[in-house]
Tab-separated table of C-alpha atoms in Angstrom:
chain	number	residue	atom	x	y	z
A	1	MET	CA	1.534	-13.884	16.962
A	2	PRO	CA	0.821	-12.420	20.500
A	3	ALA	CA	0.522	-15.164	22.986
A	4	ASP	CA	-2.487	-13.865	24.481
A	5	ALA	CA	-4.663	-14.038	21.302
A	6	ALA	CA	-8.075	-15.586	22.166
A	7	GLU	CA	-9.053	-18.728	20.081
A	8	LEU	CA	-12.132	-18.617	17.668
A	9	PRO	CA	-12.419	-22.457	16.677
A	10	VAL	CA	-13.778	-22.830	13.089
A	11	SER	CA	-16.358	-25.810	13.550
A	12	GLY	CA	-18.145	-27.845	10.885
A	13	PRO	CA	-17.041	-30.372	8.401
A	14	PRO	CA	-14.987	-29.264	5.539
A	15	ALA	CA	-17.172	-28.091	2.871
A	16	PRO	CA	-16.108	-28.072	-0.749
A	17	LEU	CA	-13.921	-24.980	-2.313
A	18	ALA	CA	-14.625	-24.211	-5.908
A	19	PRO	CA	-11.332	-24.783	-7.936
A	20	GLY	CA	-9.071	-21.796	-8.405
A	21	LEU	CA	-6.392	-19.477	-6.536
A	22	TYR	CA	-7.416	-17.876	-3.453
A	23	LEU	CA	-5.219	-14.883	-2.080
A	24	VAL	CA	-5.747	-14.947	1.647
A	25	ALA	CA	-4.865	-11.915	3.501
A	26	THR	CA	-3.387	-12.636	7.164
A	27	PRO	CA	-3.071	-10.094	10.175
A	28	ILE	CA	-0.081	-7.718	10.125
A	29	GLY	CA	-0.263	-7.873	13.935
A	30	ALA	CA	-3.081	-9.110	16.078
A	31	ALA	CA	-3.921	-12.668	15.471
A	32	ARG	CA	-7.722	-11.790	15.322
A	33	ASP	CA	-7.509	-9.305	12.649
A	34	ILE	CA	-8.515	-12.368	10.195
A	35	THR	CA	-11.774	-12.746	8.303
A	36	LEU	CA	-14.083	-15.506	8.730
A	37	ARG	CA	-14.184	-16.328	5.336
A	38	ALA	CA	-10.049	-16.557	5.108
A	39	LEU	CA	-10.513	-18.967	8.199
A	40	ASP	CA	-13.012	-21.052	5.964
A	41	ILE	CA	-10.786	-21.082	2.686
A	42	LEU	CA	-7.677	-21.953	5.026
A	43	ARG	CA	-10.064	-24.908	6.369
A	44	ASP	CA	-11.418	-26.131	2.819
A	45	ALA	CA	-8.789	-25.521	0.364
A	46	GLU	CA	-6.912	-28.618	-0.954
A	47	VAL	CA	-3.638	-27.232	-1.198
A	48	LEU	CA	-2.012	-24.511	1.082
A	49	ALA	CA	0.993	-22.476	0.298
A	50	ALA	CA	2.435	-19.733	2.137
A	51	GLU	CA	5.244	-17.156	2.327
A	52	ASP	CA	6.242	-18.508	5.599
A	53	THR	CA	4.986	-21.803	6.343
A	54	ARG	CA	5.653	-21.524	10.038
A	55	ARG	CA	3.526	-18.374	10.622
A	56	LEU	CA	0.763	-19.925	8.700
A	57	ARG	CA	0.563	-23.134	10.594
A	58	GLN	CA	0.842	-20.827	13.662
A	59	LEU	CA	-2.057	-18.720	12.734
A	60	MET	CA	-4.264	-21.782	11.812
A	61	ALA	CA	-3.378	-23.429	15.144
A	62	ILE	CA	-4.552	-20.260	16.760
A	63	HIS	CA	-8.092	-20.356	15.338
A	64	GLY	CA	-8.473	-23.862	15.673
A	65	VAL	CA	-8.227	-24.425	11.799
A	66	ALA	CA	-6.723	-28.158	11.345
A	67	LEU	CA	-4.081	-29.288	8.869
A	68	ARG	CA	-5.806	-32.520	8.177
A	69	GLY	CA	-2.598	-34.043	6.907
A	70	ARG	CA	-2.439	-31.611	4.472
A	71	ARG	CA	1.240	-30.147	3.919
A	72	ILE	CA	1.760	-26.178	3.750
A	73	ARG	CA	4.236	-25.631	0.818
A	74	ALA	CA	6.542	-22.794	0.823
A	75	TYR	CA	6.295	-19.880	-1.815
A	76	HIS	CA	8.233	-16.852	-1.642
A	77	ASP	CA	10.848	-14.583	-3.117
A	78	HIS	CA	13.696	-17.279	-2.939
A	79	ASN	CA	11.771	-20.109	-4.287
A	80	ASP	CA	8.933	-18.902	-6.516
A	81	ALA	CA	10.278	-20.159	-10.037
A	82	ALA	CA	10.873	-23.826	-8.721
A	83	ALA	CA	7.539	-23.485	-6.718
A	84	ARG	CA	5.106	-22.142	-8.891
A	85	PRO	CA	4.825	-25.090	-11.581
A	86	ALA	CA	3.440	-27.259	-8.862
A	87	LEU	CA	0.861	-24.871	-7.883
A	88	LEU	CA	-0.339	-24.021	-11.469
A	89	ALA	CA	-0.570	-27.867	-11.941
A	90	ALA	CA	-2.804	-28.306	-8.852
A	91	LEU	CA	-4.991	-25.384	-10.378
A	92	HIS	CA	-5.141	-26.934	-13.761
A	93	ALA	CA	-6.012	-30.026	-12.088
A	94	GLY	CA	-9.249	-28.536	-10.918
A	95	ARG	CA	-7.974	-28.149	-7.202
A	96	SER	CA	-8.608	-25.214	-4.603
A	97	VAL	CA	-5.149	-23.704	-3.620
A	98	ALA	CA	-4.917	-21.030	-0.865
A	99	TYR	CA	-1.838	-18.953	-0.691
A	100	ALA	CA	-1.302	-16.749	2.370
A	101	SER	CA	1.180	-13.637	2.587
A	102	GLU	CA	3.435	-13.613	5.448
A	103	ALA	CA	1.295	-10.666	6.828
A	104	GLY	CA	-1.099	-8.669	5.472
A	105	THR	CA	-2.332	-8.838	1.863
A	106	PRO	CA	-0.871	-10.976	-1.170
A	107	LEU	CA	0.679	-9.205	-3.889
A	108	ILE	CA	1.166	-5.916	-1.880
A	109	SER	CA	4.918	-6.026	-1.852
A	110	ASP	CA	4.668	-9.625	-1.863
A	111	PRO	CA	5.902	-12.721	-4.070
A	112	GLY	CA	2.554	-13.937	-5.175
A	113	TYR	CA	2.254	-11.353	-7.880
A	114	GLN	CA	3.755	-13.993	-10.562
A	115	LEU	CA	1.833	-16.723	-9.190
A	116	ALA	CA	-1.692	-14.633	-9.793
A	117	ARG	CA	-0.396	-13.316	-13.302
A	118	ASP	CA	0.440	-17.011	-14.524
A	119	ALA	CA	-2.790	-18.480	-13.086
A	120	GLY	CA	-4.875	-15.651	-14.605
A	121	ALA	CA	-3.022	-15.689	-17.989
A	122	ALA	CA	-3.803	-19.630	-18.208
A	123	GLY	CA	-7.541	-18.688	-17.625
A	124	LEU	CA	-7.762	-20.318	-13.958
A	125	ALA	CA	-10.046	-18.685	-11.682
A	126	VAL	CA	-8.353	-16.138	-9.119
A	127	ARG	CA	-9.973	-14.893	-5.947
A	128	ALA	CA	-9.224	-12.596	-3.163
A	129	ALA	CA	-9.915	-13.155	0.347
A	130	PRO	CA	-9.211	-9.736	1.508
A	131	GLY	CA	-8.216	-8.555	5.043
A	132	ALA	CA	-5.660	-6.711	6.649
A	133	SER	CA	-3.122	-4.417	4.936
A	134	ALA	CA	-0.355	-2.202	6.426
A	135	VAL	CA	-0.906	0.216	3.589
A	136	LEU	CA	-4.768	0.935	4.443
A	137	ALA	CA	-3.944	0.660	8.202
A	138	ALA	CA	-1.381	3.344	7.756
A	139	LEU	CA	-3.649	5.612	5.721
A	140	ALA	CA	-6.406	5.321	8.232
A	141	VAL	CA	-4.370	6.454	11.343
A	142	ALA	CA	-1.914	9.108	9.447
A	143	GLY	CA	-4.324	11.854	9.238
A	144	LEU	CA	-3.719	12.762	5.697
A	145	PRO	CA	-5.794	12.708	2.601
A	146	THR	CA	-6.912	9.390	1.073
A	147	ASP	CA	-8.827	10.435	-1.871
A	148	ARG	CA	-5.751	9.829	-3.757
A	149	TYR	CA	-2.417	8.217	-2.947
A	150	LEU	CA	0.363	6.257	-4.179
A	151	PHE	CA	1.998	3.058	-2.726
A	152	ALA	CA	5.720	3.413	-3.757
A	153	GLY	CA	6.771	0.199	-2.138
A	154	LEU	CA	10.274	-0.098	-0.686
A	155	PRO	CA	12.994	2.457	-1.603
A	156	PRO	CA	15.901	0.936	-3.517
A	157	ALA	CA	18.950	0.422	-0.911
A	158	LYS	CA	21.827	1.481	-3.779
A	159	ALA	CA	22.339	5.273	-3.787
A	160	GLY	CA	21.990	6.028	-7.446
A	161	ALA	CA	18.622	3.817	-7.778
A	162	ARG	CA	17.544	5.400	-4.961
A	163	ARG	CA	17.899	9.033	-6.031
A	164	THR	CA	15.998	8.156	-9.048
A	165	TYR	CA	13.377	6.713	-6.978
A	166	LEU	CA	13.113	9.810	-4.928
A	167	ALA	CA	13.236	12.120	-7.897
A	168	ASP	CA	10.015	10.384	-9.240
A	169	LEU	CA	8.313	10.561	-6.114
A	170	ALA	CA	8.762	14.523	-6.262
A	171	THR	CA	6.542	14.668	-9.332
A	172	VAL	CA	3.658	12.637	-7.791
A	173	ARG	CA	0.580	14.895	-6.757
A	174	ALA	CA	-0.690	12.266	-4.354
A	175	THR	CA	-0.106	11.000	-1.039
A	176	LEU	CA	2.753	8.757	-0.583
A	177	VAL	CA	2.962	5.357	0.982
A	178	LEU	CA	6.472	3.806	1.461
A	179	TYR	CA	7.636	0.791	3.313
A	180	GLU	CA	11.370	1.171	4.768
A	181	ALA	CA	13.520	-1.132	6.861
A	182	PRO	CA	13.625	0.096	10.546
A	183	GLY	CA	17.349	0.868	10.263
A	184	ARG	CA	17.292	3.091	7.196
A	185	VAL	CA	14.047	5.324	8.443
A	186	SER	CA	16.148	8.131	9.462
A	187	ARG	CA	18.366	8.445	6.266
A	188	LEU	CA	15.041	8.206	4.446
A	189	LEU	CA	13.417	10.835	6.414
A	190	GLY	CA	16.505	13.098	5.361
A	191	GLU	CA	16.571	12.373	1.658
A	192	LEU	CA	12.766	12.893	1.829
A	193	SER	CA	13.262	16.290	3.594
A	194	GLN	CA	15.668	17.464	0.934
A	195	THR	CA	13.795	16.005	-2.357
A	196	LEU	CA	10.203	16.917	-1.150
A	197	GLY	CA	10.952	19.834	1.305
A	198	PRO	CA	11.158	19.971	5.043
A	199	THR	CA	7.753	21.348	5.436
A	200	ARG	CA	5.922	18.547	3.956
A	201	GLU	CA	3.463	16.414	6.375
A	202	VAL	CA	4.542	13.003	7.276
A	203	ALA	CA	3.322	9.949	9.323
A	204	VAL	CA	5.742	7.495	10.624
A	205	CYS	CA	3.531	4.280	11.498
A	206	ARG	CA	5.573	1.389	13.384
A	207	GLU	CA	4.182	-1.588	14.378
A	208	LEU	CA	0.617	-1.188	13.221
A	209	THR	CA	-1.610	-3.371	15.417
A	210	LYS	CA	0.861	-4.921	17.757
A	211	ARG	CA	1.564	-4.299	21.180
A	212	PHE	CA	4.024	-1.142	20.476
A	213	GLU	CA	2.207	0.621	17.982
A	214	GLU	CA	3.432	4.049	17.331
A	215	VAL	CA	2.481	6.692	15.141
A	216	THR	CA	4.740	9.827	14.921
A	217	ARG	CA	3.555	12.951	12.915
A	218	GLY	CA	5.303	16.139	11.708
A	219	THR	CA	6.825	17.630	8.904
A	220	LEU	CA	9.662	15.819	7.200
A	221	GLY	CA	12.286	18.333	8.447
A	222	THR	CA	11.294	17.698	12.063
A	223	LEU	CA	10.958	14.269	12.001
A	224	ALA	CA	14.146	13.700	9.865
A	225	ALA	CA	15.745	15.529	13.058
A	226	ALA	CA	13.736	13.574	15.817
A	227	PHE	CA	14.640	10.004	14.013
A	228	ALA	CA	18.440	10.760	13.850
A	229	GLY	CA	20.487	8.557	15.240
A	230	ARG	CA	17.203	6.503	16.977
A	231	ASP	CA	17.193	2.670	16.847
A	232	LEU	CA	13.994	1.491	15.643
A	233	ARG	CA	12.657	-1.884	15.638
A	234	GLY	CA	9.548	-3.659	13.683
A	235	GLU	CA	7.642	-2.900	10.579
A	236	VAL	CA	7.584	0.756	9.647
A	237	VAL	CA	5.417	2.475	7.077
A	238	LEU	CA	5.650	6.251	5.622
A	239	VAL	CA	2.529	8.299	4.525
A	240	ILE	CA	3.757	11.672	3.197
A	241	ASP	CA	1.310	14.338	2.227
A	242	ARG	CA	1.085	15.350	-1.319
A	243	GLY	CA	2.189	18.906	-0.742
A	244	ALA	CA	1.040	21.917	-2.992
A	245	PRO	CA	1.095	21.998	-6.718
A	246	PRO	CA	3.830	23.729	-8.035
A	247	ALA	CA	2.569	27.247	-9.054
A	248	PRO	CA	1.980	27.691	-12.784
A	249	SER	CA	3.942	30.258	-14.910
A	250	PRO	CA	1.938	33.635	-15.654
A	251	ASP	CA	1.969	32.728	-19.377
A	252	ALA	CA	0.674	29.032	-18.664
A	253	LEU	CA	-2.006	30.757	-16.277
A	254	ASP	CA	-2.923	33.240	-19.151
A	255	GLY	CA	-3.011	30.518	-22.032
A	256	ALA	CA	-5.256	28.343	-19.847
A	257	LEU	CA	-7.430	31.242	-18.924
A	258	ARG	CA	-7.754	32.455	-22.627
A	259	ASP	CA	-8.776	29.049	-23.788
A	260	ALA	CA	-11.476	28.810	-21.285
A	261	LEU	CA	-12.869	32.253	-21.907
A	262	THR	CA	-13.349	31.137	-25.546
A	263	ARG	CA	-15.698	28.295	-24.138
A	264	LEU	CA	-17.037	29.341	-20.962
A	265	SER	CA	-18.395	32.078	-19.013
A	266	LEU	CA	-15.843	34.410	-16.991
A	267	ARG	CA	-17.158	32.607	-13.715
A	268	ASP	CA	-17.023	29.382	-15.034
A	269	ALA	CA	-13.790	29.809	-16.954
A	270	ALA	CA	-11.958	30.784	-13.624
A	271	ASP	CA	-13.496	28.043	-11.693
A	272	GLU	CA	-11.987	25.254	-14.402
A	273	VAL	CA	-8.495	26.869	-14.331
A	274	ALA	CA	-8.369	27.512	-10.815
A	275	ALA	CA	-9.274	23.588	-10.197
A	276	ARG	CA	-7.040	22.234	-12.702
A	277	LEU	CA	-4.016	24.254	-11.765
A	278	GLY	CA	-4.489	24.364	-7.965
A	279	LEU	CA	-4.911	27.931	-7.608
A	280	PRO	CA	-7.104	29.906	-5.325
A	281	ARG	CA	-10.249	30.700	-7.412
A	282	LYS	CA	-10.103	34.505	-6.612
A	283	ASP	CA	-6.751	34.913	-7.902
A	284	ALA	CA	-8.041	33.012	-11.558
A	285	TYR	CA	-10.897	35.285	-11.295
A	286	ARG	CA	-9.019	38.297	-11.004
A	287	ARG	CA	-6.340	37.401	-13.612
A	288	ALA	CA	-9.521	36.497	-16.128
A	289	LEU	CA	-11.073	39.715	-15.692
A	290	LEU	CA	-7.669	41.530	-16.681
A	291	LEU	CA	-7.441	39.152	-19.828
A	292	ARG	CA	-11.201	39.870	-20.685
A	293	ALA	CA	-10.757	43.771	-20.402
A	294	ALA	CA	-7.389	43.973	-22.129
A	295	PRO	CA	-7.910	44.945	-25.972
């Protein structure tokens, strides 16, 4: 956490917190990027669990949230099977349990998924205390379309699984959001340039909300060259434009227009097909005119 982060004390006696699992989002960088509700939950929860106990203890200290004798239980990828039963037992006993990710929102590329799934399947209350998210922060600053996006997680490290992963992304018609280890960003940009095409727009977002925040925008081809051999540090999120939809074949266009013309006026048929196939409306309209005039 930043050494100069100002303290925001949480005053008042602890209040009863309804039983259930509380998924608490924590800052991805600046310590003040935490909600007042999250601080209330951390103050009042009977049981505290964290992906990184040291970071949660430090965050609580910065904001003046006392442990009051509570122990922060570790819950992460390497101990989830062993640690989960105790947390579920506390929930079944009617206790309030707060789980905090190392950084960002729990369950977003995070071990809290199975805990929340098991609690929900058992009919126990699961509540979100939303806040910081590297995915949403990257989408906000990337300057790329946000009306439809896919969070694709972290690419596999092994070559075969990585090729399959990238091939699947090529068919997605949405803005793509990926995490990647800093040492593999250059490799990933080159692979994406080959798979998605070098002209696809991309933003490489590094160290969001931290002191050395950096957002680099360009095409996959230009950034693959710019990042080649570069020694990166910190957390990296890539945001990639969806690209243009593949052009339909002439037979597919004609079939869609003929079907639409049986139901709609010429203008409406052209509008429907142009929107569905991602074509300029004038091109669909011109072809519809020809089809209607043909014997």
